[in-house]
mmCIF file with all atom_site columns, C-alpha atoms in Angstrom:
data_model
loop_
_atom_site.group_PDB
_atom_site.id
_atom_site.type_symbol
_atom_site.label_atom_id
_atom_site.label_alt_id
_atom_site.label_comp_id
_atom_site.label_asym_id
_atom_site.label_entity_id
_atom_site.label_seq_id
_atom_site.pdbx_PDB_ins_code
_atom_site.Cartn_x
_atom_site.Cartn_y
_atom_site.Cartn_z
_atom_site.occupancy
_atom_site.B_iso_or_equiv
_atom_site.pdbx_formal_charge
_atom_site.auth_seq_id
_atom_site.auth_comp_id
_atom_site.auth_asym_id
_atom_site.auth_atom_id
_atom_site.pdbx_PDB_model_num
ATOM 1   C CA . ALA F 1 1   ? 98.633  85.278  46.359 1.00 45.00 ? 1   ALA F CA 1
ATOM 2   C CA . TYR F 1 2   ? 96.590  86.453  49.342 1.00 48.00 ? 2   TYR F CA 1
ATOM 3   C CA . SER F 1 3   ? 95.552  89.915  48.114 1.00 50.00 ? 3   SER F CA 1
ATOM 4   C CA . ASN F 1 4   ? 92.070  88.789  47.030 1.00 51.00 ? 4   ASN F CA 1
ATOM 5   C CA . SER F 1 5   ? 91.107  87.349  50.429 1.00 64.00 ? 5   SER F CA 1
ATOM 6   C CA . LYS F 1 6   ? 89.649  89.551  53.134 1.00 75.00 ? 6   LYS F CA 1
ATOM 7   C CA . PRO F 1 7   ? 92.071  90.189  56.016 1.00 75.00 ? 7   PRO F CA 1
ATOM 8   C CA . THR F 1 8   ? 90.855  88.626  59.251 1.00 92.00 ? 8   THR F CA 1
ATOM 9   C CA . ALA F 1 9   ? 93.904  87.865  61.418 1.00 96.00 ? 9   ALA F CA 1
ATOM 10  C CA . VAL F 1 10  ? 94.779  91.544  61.854 1.00 97.00 ? 10  VAL F CA 1
ATOM 11  C CA . TYR F 1 11  ? 91.324  92.222  63.286 1.00 97.00 ? 11  TYR F CA 1
ATOM 12  C CA . ALA F 1 12  ? 91.617  89.218  65.591 1.00 97.00 ? 12  ALA F CA 1
ATOM 13  C CA . LEU F 1 13  ? 94.920  90.602  66.919 1.00 98.00 ? 13  LEU F CA 1
ATOM 14  C CA . ILE F 1 14  ? 93.382  94.057  67.401 1.00 98.00 ? 14  ILE F CA 1
ATOM 15  C CA . LEU F 1 15  ? 90.392  92.554  69.215 1.00 98.00 ? 15  LEU F CA 1
ATOM 16  C CA . ALA F 1 16  ? 92.693  90.533  71.489 1.00 98.00 ? 16  ALA F CA 1
ATOM 17  C CA . ASN F 1 17  ? 94.562  93.711  72.432 1.00 98.00 ? 17  ASN F CA 1
ATOM 18  C CA . PHE F 1 18  ? 91.309  95.566  73.126 1.00 98.00 ? 18  PHE F CA 1
ATOM 19  C CA . VAL F 1 19  ? 89.911  92.740  75.271 1.00 98.00 ? 19  VAL F CA 1
ATOM 20  C CA . SER F 1 20  ? 93.154  92.539  77.257 1.00 98.00 ? 20  SER F CA 1
ATOM 21  C CA . PHE F 1 21  ? 93.110  96.301  77.851 1.00 98.00 ? 21  PHE F CA 1
ATOM 22  C CA . ILE F 1 22  ? 89.471  96.271  78.997 1.00 98.00 ? 22  ILE F CA 1
ATOM 23  C CA . LEU F 1 23  ? 90.101  93.417  81.430 1.00 98.00 ? 23  LEU F CA 1
ATOM 24  C CA . ASP F 1 24  ? 93.277  95.056  82.749 1.00 98.00 ? 24  ASP F CA 1
ATOM 25  C CA . LYS F 1 25  ? 92.723  98.808  82.800 1.00 97.00 ? 25  LYS F CA 1
ATOM 26  C CA . ILE F 1 26  ? 88.939  99.188  82.868 1.00 97.00 ? 26  ILE F CA 1
ATOM 27  C CA . LEU F 1 27  ? 87.717  96.162  84.832 1.00 98.00 ? 27  LEU F CA 1
ATOM 28  C CA . HIS F 1 28  ? 91.008  96.049  86.819 1.00 97.00 ? 28  HIS F CA 1
ATOM 29  C CA . LEU F 1 29  ? 91.165  92.273  87.077 1.00 97.00 ? 29  LEU F CA 1
ATOM 30  C CA . PRO F 1 30  ? 94.153  91.489  89.368 1.00 95.00 ? 30  PRO F CA 1
ATOM 31  C CA . MET F 1 31  ? 95.083  88.385  87.368 1.00 96.00 ? 31  MET F CA 1
ATOM 32  C CA . MET F 1 32  ? 96.022  90.505  84.329 1.00 97.00 ? 32  MET F CA 1
ATOM 33  C CA . SER F 1 33  ? 99.292  91.618  85.910 1.00 96.00 ? 33  SER F CA 1
ATOM 34  C CA . MET F 1 34  ? 100.584 88.043  85.686 1.00 97.00 ? 34  MET F CA 1
ATOM 35  C CA . PHE F 1 35  ? 100.697 88.478  81.907 1.00 98.00 ? 35  PHE F CA 1
ATOM 36  C CA . TYR F 1 36  ? 103.249 91.339  82.077 1.00 98.00 ? 36  TYR F CA 1
ATOM 37  C CA . LEU F 1 37  ? 106.905 90.505  81.463 1.00 97.00 ? 37  LEU F CA 1
ATOM 38  C CA . TYR F 1 38  ? 108.736 90.837  84.778 1.00 97.00 ? 38  TYR F CA 1
ATOM 39  C CA . HIS F 1 39  ? 112.468 90.791  84.020 1.00 96.00 ? 39  HIS F CA 1
ATOM 40  C CA . SER F 1 40  ? 113.382 89.826  87.580 1.00 96.00 ? 40  SER F CA 1
ATOM 41  C CA . GLN F 1 41  ? 111.109 86.765  87.677 1.00 95.00 ? 41  GLN F CA 1
ATOM 42  C CA . VAL F 1 42  ? 110.089 85.572  84.220 1.00 97.00 ? 42  VAL F CA 1
ATOM 43  C CA . SER F 1 43  ? 107.309 83.049  83.682 1.00 97.00 ? 43  SER F CA 1
ATOM 44  C CA . TRP F 1 44  ? 107.414 81.061  80.437 1.00 97.00 ? 44  TRP F CA 1
ATOM 45  C CA . TRP F 1 45  ? 104.203 82.610  79.015 1.00 98.00 ? 45  TRP F CA 1
ATOM 46  C CA . GLN F 1 46  ? 105.105 86.262  79.630 1.00 98.00 ? 46  GLN F CA 1
ATOM 47  C CA . PRO F 1 47  ? 107.241 86.916  76.495 1.00 98.00 ? 47  PRO F CA 1
ATOM 48  C CA . ILE F 1 48  ? 104.090 86.406  74.387 1.00 98.00 ? 48  ILE F CA 1
ATOM 49  C CA . THR F 1 49  ? 101.256 87.452  76.731 1.00 98.00 ? 49  THR F CA 1
ATOM 50  C CA . SER F 1 50  ? 102.907 90.799  77.522 1.00 98.00 ? 50  SER F CA 1
ATOM 51  C CA . VAL F 1 51  ? 102.656 91.667  73.817 1.00 98.00 ? 51  VAL F CA 1
ATOM 52  C CA . PHE F 1 52  ? 98.876  91.936  74.281 1.00 98.00 ? 52  PHE F CA 1
ATOM 53  C CA . CYS F 1 53  ? 99.082  94.165  77.391 1.00 98.00 ? 53  CYS F CA 1
ATOM 54  C CA . HIS F 1 54  ? 99.338  97.963  77.374 1.00 97.00 ? 54  HIS F CA 1
ATOM 55  C CA . GLY F 1 55  ? 100.017 100.539 80.046 1.00 95.00 ? 55  GLY F CA 1
ATOM 56  C CA . SER F 1 56  ? 97.614  103.267 78.905 1.00 95.00 ? 56  SER F CA 1
ATOM 57  C CA . GLN F 1 57  ? 95.018  104.159 76.299 1.00 96.00 ? 57  GLN F CA 1
ATOM 58  C CA . ALA F 1 58  ? 97.595  106.201 74.385 1.00 95.00 ? 58  ALA F CA 1
ATOM 59  C CA . HIS F 1 59  ? 99.988  103.246 74.416 1.00 95.00 ? 59  HIS F CA 1
ATOM 60  C CA . LEU F 1 60  ? 97.267  100.969 73.075 1.00 97.00 ? 60  LEU F CA 1
ATOM 61  C CA . SER F 1 61  ? 95.986  103.437 70.463 1.00 97.00 ? 61  SER F CA 1
ATOM 62  C CA . GLY F 1 62  ? 99.411  104.053 68.949 1.00 95.00 ? 62  GLY F CA 1
ATOM 63  C CA . ASN F 1 63  ? 100.186 100.365 68.597 1.00 96.00 ? 63  ASN F CA 1
ATOM 64  C CA . ILE F 1 64  ? 96.719  99.404  67.345 1.00 97.00 ? 64  ILE F CA 1
ATOM 65  C CA . PHE F 1 65  ? 96.758  102.088 64.647 1.00 96.00 ? 65  PHE F CA 1
ATOM 66  C CA . LEU F 1 66  ? 100.089 100.884 63.273 1.00 95.00 ? 66  LEU F CA 1
ATOM 67  C CA . LEU F 1 67  ? 99.048  97.233  63.690 1.00 97.00 ? 67  LEU F CA 1
ATOM 68  C CA . LEU F 1 68  ? 96.003  97.913  61.503 1.00 96.00 ? 68  LEU F CA 1
ATOM 69  C CA . LEU F 1 69  ? 98.058  99.565  58.753 1.00 93.00 ? 69  LEU F CA 1
ATOM 70  C CA . PHE F 1 70  ? 101.064 97.264  58.662 1.00 95.00 ? 70  PHE F CA 1
ATOM 71  C CA . GLY F 1 71  ? 99.223  94.145  59.819 1.00 96.00 ? 71  GLY F CA 1
ATOM 72  C CA . ARG F 1 72  ? 96.886  94.361  56.841 1.00 94.00 ? 72  ARG F CA 1
ATOM 73  C CA . SER F 1 73  ? 99.866  94.858  54.572 1.00 91.00 ? 73  SER F CA 1
ATOM 74  C CA . VAL F 1 74  ? 101.630 91.763  55.908 1.00 94.00 ? 74  VAL F CA 1
ATOM 75  C CA . GLU F 1 75  ? 98.433  89.710  55.831 1.00 95.00 ? 75  GLU F CA 1
ATOM 76  C CA . ASP F 1 76  ? 97.898  90.667  52.172 1.00 90.00 ? 76  ASP F CA 1
ATOM 77  C CA . ASP F 1 77  ? 101.373 89.342  51.365 1.00 88.00 ? 77  ASP F CA 1
ATOM 78  C CA . LEU F 1 78  ? 101.754 86.380  53.725 1.00 91.00 ? 78  LEU F CA 1
ATOM 79  C CA . GLY F 1 79  ? 98.193  85.413  54.602 1.00 93.00 ? 79  GLY F CA 1
ATOM 80  C CA . ALA F 1 80  ? 96.528  85.118  58.015 1.00 95.00 ? 80  ALA F CA 1
ATOM 81  C CA . SER F 1 81  ? 98.908  82.467  59.354 1.00 95.00 ? 81  SER F CA 1
ATOM 82  C CA . GLY F 1 82  ? 101.883 84.478  58.075 1.00 95.00 ? 82  GLY F CA 1
ATOM 83  C CA . LEU F 1 83  ? 100.720 87.569  59.951 1.00 96.00 ? 83  LEU F CA 1
ATOM 84  C CA . LEU F 1 84  ? 100.074 85.654  63.183 1.00 97.00 ? 84  LEU F CA 1
ATOM 85  C CA . PHE F 1 85  ? 103.480 83.982  62.983 1.00 97.00 ? 85  PHE F CA 1
ATOM 86  C CA . THR F 1 86  ? 105.220 87.292  62.217 1.00 97.00 ? 86  THR F CA 1
ATOM 87  C CA . PHE F 1 87  ? 103.475 89.114  65.060 1.00 98.00 ? 87  PHE F CA 1
ATOM 88  C CA . CYS F 1 88  ? 104.292 86.410  67.619 1.00 98.00 ? 88  CYS F CA 1
ATOM 89  C CA . PHE F 1 89  ? 107.841 85.736  66.359 1.00 98.00 ? 89  PHE F CA 1
ATOM 90  C CA . CYS F 1 90  ? 108.852 89.414  66.397 1.00 98.00 ? 90  CYS F CA 1
ATOM 91  C CA . GLY F 1 91  ? 107.074 90.155  69.668 1.00 98.00 ? 91  GLY F CA 1
ATOM 92  C CA . ILE F 1 92  ? 108.651 87.220  71.493 1.00 98.00 ? 92  ILE F CA 1
ATOM 93  C CA . LEU F 1 93  ? 112.136 87.820  70.106 1.00 98.00 ? 93  LEU F CA 1
ATOM 94  C CA . ALA F 1 94  ? 111.934 91.534  70.960 1.00 97.00 ? 94  ALA F CA 1
ATOM 95  C CA . ASN F 1 95  ? 111.012 90.632  74.539 1.00 97.00 ? 95  ASN F CA 1
ATOM 96  C CA . LEU F 1 96  ? 113.810 88.068  74.828 1.00 97.00 ? 96  LEU F CA 1
ATOM 97  C CA . VAL F 1 97  ? 116.355 90.664  73.682 1.00 97.00 ? 97  VAL F CA 1
ATOM 98  C CA . SER F 1 98  ? 114.886 93.104  76.220 1.00 96.00 ? 98  SER F CA 1
ATOM 99  C CA . LEU F 1 99  ? 115.333 90.507  78.956 1.00 97.00 ? 99  LEU F CA 1
ATOM 100 C CA . VAL F 1 100 ? 119.017 90.233  78.127 1.00 96.00 ? 100 VAL F CA 1
ATOM 101 C CA . MET F 1 101 ? 119.757 93.936  77.700 1.00 94.00 ? 101 MET F CA 1
ATOM 102 C CA . LEU F 1 102 ? 117.550 95.760  80.219 1.00 94.00 ? 102 LEU F CA 1
ATOM 103 C CA . PRO F 1 103 ? 117.857 95.895  84.047 1.00 93.00 ? 103 PRO F CA 1
ATOM 104 C CA . PRO F 1 104 ? 116.150 93.188  86.147 1.00 94.00 ? 104 PRO F CA 1
ATOM 105 C CA . ASN F 1 105 ? 113.718 95.703  87.697 1.00 94.00 ? 105 ASN F CA 1
ATOM 106 C CA . THR F 1 106 ? 112.159 96.326  84.255 1.00 95.00 ? 106 THR F CA 1
ATOM 107 C CA . VAL F 1 107 ? 108.561 95.381  83.477 1.00 95.00 ? 107 VAL F CA 1
ATOM 108 C CA . SER F 1 108 ? 107.802 95.089  79.750 1.00 96.00 ? 108 SER F CA 1
ATOM 109 C CA . LEU F 1 109 ? 104.422 95.211  78.069 1.00 96.00 ? 109 LEU F CA 1
ATOM 110 C CA . GLY F 1 110 ? 103.012 96.303  74.724 1.00 96.00 ? 110 GLY F CA 1
ATOM 111 C CA . ALA F 1 111 ? 102.828 95.261  71.087 1.00 97.00 ? 111 ALA F CA 1
ATOM 112 C CA . SER F 1 112 ? 105.409 97.736  69.807 1.00 96.00 ? 112 SER F CA 1
ATOM 113 C CA . GLY F 1 113 ? 108.171 95.153  69.345 1.00 97.00 ? 113 GLY F CA 1
ATOM 114 C CA . ALA F 1 114 ? 105.832 93.017  67.241 1.00 98.00 ? 114 ALA F CA 1
ATOM 115 C CA . VAL F 1 115 ? 104.605 96.090  65.345 1.00 97.00 ? 115 VAL F CA 1
ATOM 116 C CA . PHE F 1 116 ? 108.161 97.180  64.528 1.00 96.00 ? 116 PHE F CA 1
ATOM 117 C CA . GLY F 1 117 ? 108.687 93.676  63.157 1.00 97.00 ? 117 GLY F CA 1
ATOM 118 C CA . LEU F 1 118 ? 105.653 94.184  60.927 1.00 97.00 ? 118 LEU F CA 1
ATOM 119 C CA . PHE F 1 119 ? 107.264 97.415  59.680 1.00 95.00 ? 119 PHE F CA 1
ATOM 120 C CA . THR F 1 120 ? 110.302 95.657  58.284 1.00 95.00 ? 120 THR F CA 1
ATOM 121 C CA . VAL F 1 121 ? 108.452 92.566  57.057 1.00 95.00 ? 121 VAL F CA 1
ATOM 122 C CA . SER F 1 122 ? 105.935 94.677  55.137 1.00 92.00 ? 122 SER F CA 1
ATOM 123 C CA . VAL F 1 123 ? 108.782 96.334  53.218 1.00 90.00 ? 123 VAL F CA 1
ATOM 124 C CA . MET F 1 124 ? 110.958 93.258  52.719 1.00 88.00 ? 124 MET F CA 1
ATOM 125 C CA . ALA F 1 125 ? 108.025 91.119  51.557 1.00 83.00 ? 125 ALA F CA 1
ATOM 126 C CA . ARG F 1 126 ? 107.548 93.570  48.690 1.00 80.00 ? 126 ARG F CA 1
ATOM 127 C CA . LEU F 1 127 ? 111.198 93.409  47.661 1.00 78.00 ? 127 LEU F CA 1
ATOM 128 C CA . SER F 1 128 ? 110.907 89.933  46.172 1.00 71.00 ? 128 SER F CA 1
ATOM 129 C CA . PRO F 1 129 ? 112.606 90.051  42.730 1.00 66.00 ? 129 PRO F CA 1
ATOM 130 C CA . ARG F 1 130 ? 110.106 87.483  41.420 1.00 67.00 ? 130 ARG F CA 1
ATOM 131 C CA . GLU F 1 131 ? 107.032 89.708  41.815 1.00 67.00 ? 131 GLU F CA 1
ATOM 132 C CA . LEU F 1 132 ? 108.468 93.207  41.556 1.00 66.00 ? 132 LEU F CA 1
ATOM 133 C CA . ASP F 1 133 ? 106.503 95.713  39.457 1.00 75.00 ? 133 ASP F CA 1
ATOM 134 C CA . TRP F 1 134 ? 106.083 99.487  39.471 1.00 72.00 ? 134 TRP F CA 1
ATOM 135 C CA . ARG F 1 135 ? 103.218 99.363  41.999 1.00 79.00 ? 135 ARG F CA 1
ATOM 136 C CA . LYS F 1 136 ? 105.314 97.316  44.414 1.00 76.00 ? 136 LYS F CA 1
ATOM 137 C CA . LEU F 1 137 ? 108.181 99.783  43.988 1.00 79.00 ? 137 LEU F CA 1
ATOM 138 C CA . ILE F 1 138 ? 105.896 102.688 44.914 1.00 85.00 ? 138 ILE F CA 1
ATOM 139 C CA . GLU F 1 139 ? 104.672 100.781 47.978 1.00 80.00 ? 139 GLU F CA 1
ATOM 140 C CA . VAL F 1 140 ? 108.266 100.052 48.987 1.00 79.00 ? 140 VAL F CA 1
ATOM 141 C CA . LEU F 1 141 ? 109.192 103.731 48.634 1.00 82.00 ? 141 LEU F CA 1
ATOM 142 C CA . VAL F 1 142 ? 106.225 104.920 50.709 1.00 84.00 ? 142 VAL F CA 1
ATOM 143 C CA . LEU F 1 143 ? 106.452 102.258 53.408 1.00 83.00 ? 143 LEU F CA 1
ATOM 144 C CA . GLY F 1 144 ? 110.247 102.232 53.340 1.00 82.00 ? 144 GLY F CA 1
ATOM 145 C CA . GLU F 1 145 ? 110.499 105.958 53.979 1.00 88.00 ? 145 GLU F CA 1
ATOM 146 C CA . PHE F 1 146 ? 108.258 105.605 57.035 1.00 86.00 ? 146 PHE F CA 1
ATOM 147 C CA . VAL F 1 147 ? 110.079 102.533 58.360 1.00 86.00 ? 147 VAL F CA 1
ATOM 148 C CA . VAL F 1 148 ? 113.565 103.975 57.854 1.00 85.00 ? 148 VAL F CA 1
ATOM 149 C CA . GLY F 1 149 ? 112.451 107.211 59.510 1.00 87.00 ? 149 GLY F CA 1
ATOM 150 C CA . LYS F 1 150 ? 111.080 105.343 62.534 1.00 88.00 ? 150 LYS F CA 1
ATOM 151 C CA . MET F 1 151 ? 114.230 103.229 62.818 1.00 88.00 ? 151 MET F CA 1
ATOM 152 C CA . LEU F 1 152 ? 116.572 106.230 62.640 1.00 87.00 ? 152 LEU F CA 1
ATOM 153 C CA . SER F 1 153 ? 114.453 108.073 65.203 1.00 88.00 ? 153 SER F CA 1
ATOM 154 C CA . GLU F 1 154 ? 114.542 105.075 67.560 1.00 87.00 ? 154 GLU F CA 1
ATOM 155 C CA . MET F 1 155 ? 118.328 104.676 67.230 1.00 88.00 ? 155 MET F CA 1
ATOM 156 C CA . LYS F 1 156 ? 118.899 108.400 67.800 1.00 88.00 ? 156 LYS F CA 1
ATOM 157 C CA . THR F 1 157 ? 116.616 108.477 70.852 1.00 86.00 ? 157 THR F CA 1
ATOM 158 C CA . ALA F 1 158 ? 118.143 105.303 72.299 1.00 82.00 ? 158 ALA F CA 1
ATOM 159 C CA . ALA F 1 159 ? 121.669 106.667 71.779 1.00 82.00 ? 159 ALA F CA 1
ATOM 160 C CA . MET F 1 160 ? 120.703 109.818 73.699 1.00 80.00 ? 160 MET F CA 1
ATOM 161 C CA . GLY F 1 161 ? 119.512 107.777 76.682 1.00 80.00 ? 161 GLY F CA 1
ATOM 162 C CA . GLY F 1 162 ? 115.974 107.015 75.548 1.00 79.00 ? 162 GLY F CA 1
ATOM 163 C CA . VAL F 1 163 ? 112.605 108.162 76.830 1.00 81.00 ? 163 VAL F CA 1
ATOM 164 C CA . ALA F 1 164 ? 111.422 106.998 80.246 1.00 77.00 ? 164 ALA F CA 1
ATOM 165 C CA . GLY F 1 165 ? 108.818 104.261 79.967 1.00 80.00 ? 165 GLY F CA 1
ATOM 166 C CA . VAL F 1 166 ? 109.593 103.469 76.315 1.00 88.00 ? 166 VAL F CA 1
ATOM 167 C CA . ASN F 1 167 ? 111.327 100.181 75.466 1.00 92.00 ? 167 ASN F CA 1
ATOM 168 C CA . HIS F 1 168 ? 113.580 101.260 72.606 1.00 93.00 ? 168 HIS F CA 1
ATOM 169 C CA . VAL F 1 169 ? 115.421 97.938  72.810 1.00 93.00 ? 169 VAL F CA 1
ATOM 170 C CA . ALA F 1 170 ? 112.182 96.068  72.008 1.00 95.00 ? 170 ALA F CA 1
ATOM 171 C CA . HIS F 1 171 ? 111.436 98.422  69.106 1.00 95.00 ? 171 HIS F CA 1
ATOM 172 C CA . LEU F 1 172 ? 114.815 97.894  67.469 1.00 95.00 ? 172 LEU F CA 1
ATOM 173 C CA . ALA F 1 173 ? 114.895 94.179  68.293 1.00 96.00 ? 173 ALA F CA 1
ATOM 174 C CA . GLY F 1 174 ? 111.414 93.759  66.827 1.00 96.00 ? 174 GLY F CA 1
ATOM 175 C CA . ALA F 1 175 ? 112.485 95.417  63.584 1.00 95.00 ? 175 ALA F CA 1
ATOM 176 C CA . GLY F 1 176 ? 115.609 93.247  63.477 1.00 95.00 ? 176 GLY F CA 1
ATOM 177 C CA . SER F 1 177 ? 113.476 90.159  64.133 1.00 97.00 ? 177 SER F CA 1
ATOM 178 C CA . GLY F 1 178 ? 111.382 90.971  61.080 1.00 96.00 ? 178 GLY F CA 1
ATOM 179 C CA . ILE F 1 179 ? 114.469 91.223  58.881 1.00 94.00 ? 179 ILE F CA 1
ATOM 180 C CA . LEU F 1 180 ? 115.830 87.971  60.323 1.00 95.00 ? 180 LEU F CA 1
ATOM 181 C CA . MET F 1 181 ? 112.533 86.153  59.768 1.00 95.00 ? 181 MET F CA 1
ATOM 182 C CA . VAL F 1 182 ? 112.232 87.151  56.102 1.00 92.00 ? 182 VAL F CA 1
ATOM 183 C CA . ALA F 1 183 ? 115.907 86.300  55.457 1.00 91.00 ? 183 ALA F CA 1
ATOM 184 C CA . LEU F 1 184 ? 115.547 82.846  57.047 1.00 93.00 ? 184 LEU F CA 1
ATOM 185 C CA . LEU F 1 185 ? 112.323 82.109  55.157 1.00 89.00 ? 185 LEU F CA 1
ATOM 186 C CA . ARG F 1 186 ? 113.919 83.045  51.840 1.00 87.00 ? 186 ARG F CA 1
ATOM 187 C CA . ILE F 1 187 ? 116.930 80.843  52.542 1.00 89.00 ? 187 ILE F CA 1
ATOM 188 C CA . PHE F 1 188 ? 114.576 77.971  53.418 1.00 87.00 ? 188 PHE F CA 1
ATOM 189 C CA . VAL F 1 189 ? 112.454 78.456  50.278 1.00 82.00 ? 189 VAL F CA 1
ATOM 190 C CA . ASN F 1 190 ? 115.514 78.692  48.027 1.00 83.00 ? 190 ASN F CA 1
ATOM 191 C CA . THR F 1 191 ? 116.987 75.541  49.590 1.00 88.00 ? 191 THR F CA 1
ATOM 192 C CA . MET F 1 192 ? 113.745 73.614  49.091 1.00 85.00 ? 192 MET F CA 1
ATOM 193 C CA . GLU F 1 193 ? 113.487 74.743  45.485 1.00 81.00 ? 193 GLU F CA 1
ATOM 194 C CA . LYS F 1 194 ? 117.049 73.660  44.744 1.00 81.00 ? 194 LYS F CA 1
ATOM 195 C CA . GLN F 1 195 ? 116.366 70.227  46.235 1.00 83.00 ? 195 GLN F CA 1
ATOM 196 C CA . GLU F 1 196 ? 113.240 69.843  44.119 1.00 80.00 ? 196 GLU F CA 1
ATOM 197 C CA . LYS F 1 197 ? 115.190 70.584  40.938 1.00 76.00 ? 197 LYS F CA 1
ATOM 198 C CA . LYS F 1 198 ? 117.711 67.844  41.664 1.00 65.00 ? 198 LYS F CA 1
#
């Protein structure tokens, strides 16, 4: 339904991440550190603002590249508001899970939890039995192979103790958040449709 409209929300999200990085790492504004997620002393805004903060150019570049690819895919399927909701929902939930599971001296930042949510949503959104055709199946196979590969790699790395400085909990929680979001939305839509038929 949204495939004919030009994607705009994904570029707004990318721009927000770039602006945050410039203010933080290039202009070195001291106030930017208040937007990180400090597990020992959490402020209410940090689970969302930390999603737009990155520790290095490599950190930013990796997330922005995948945000462009999978963000456009989700925006094509769910529209601009659907992408913004997905990005924020998965990013916040990934950070909340990190708060529960990681040590209190942890500081979390980065869009990877939200991006991993976009991974799973982009695949699940194409698995709707109502609009499934051969092109969708090919997209699911291509995207699905990438997503499953990333998930297996994350689980294997996390099981082996993880990589220093990488929040594997947020990655996996973000992916799980995407699955949860699509499942809840489908239950809601099905319930509403059943009520309308009565």
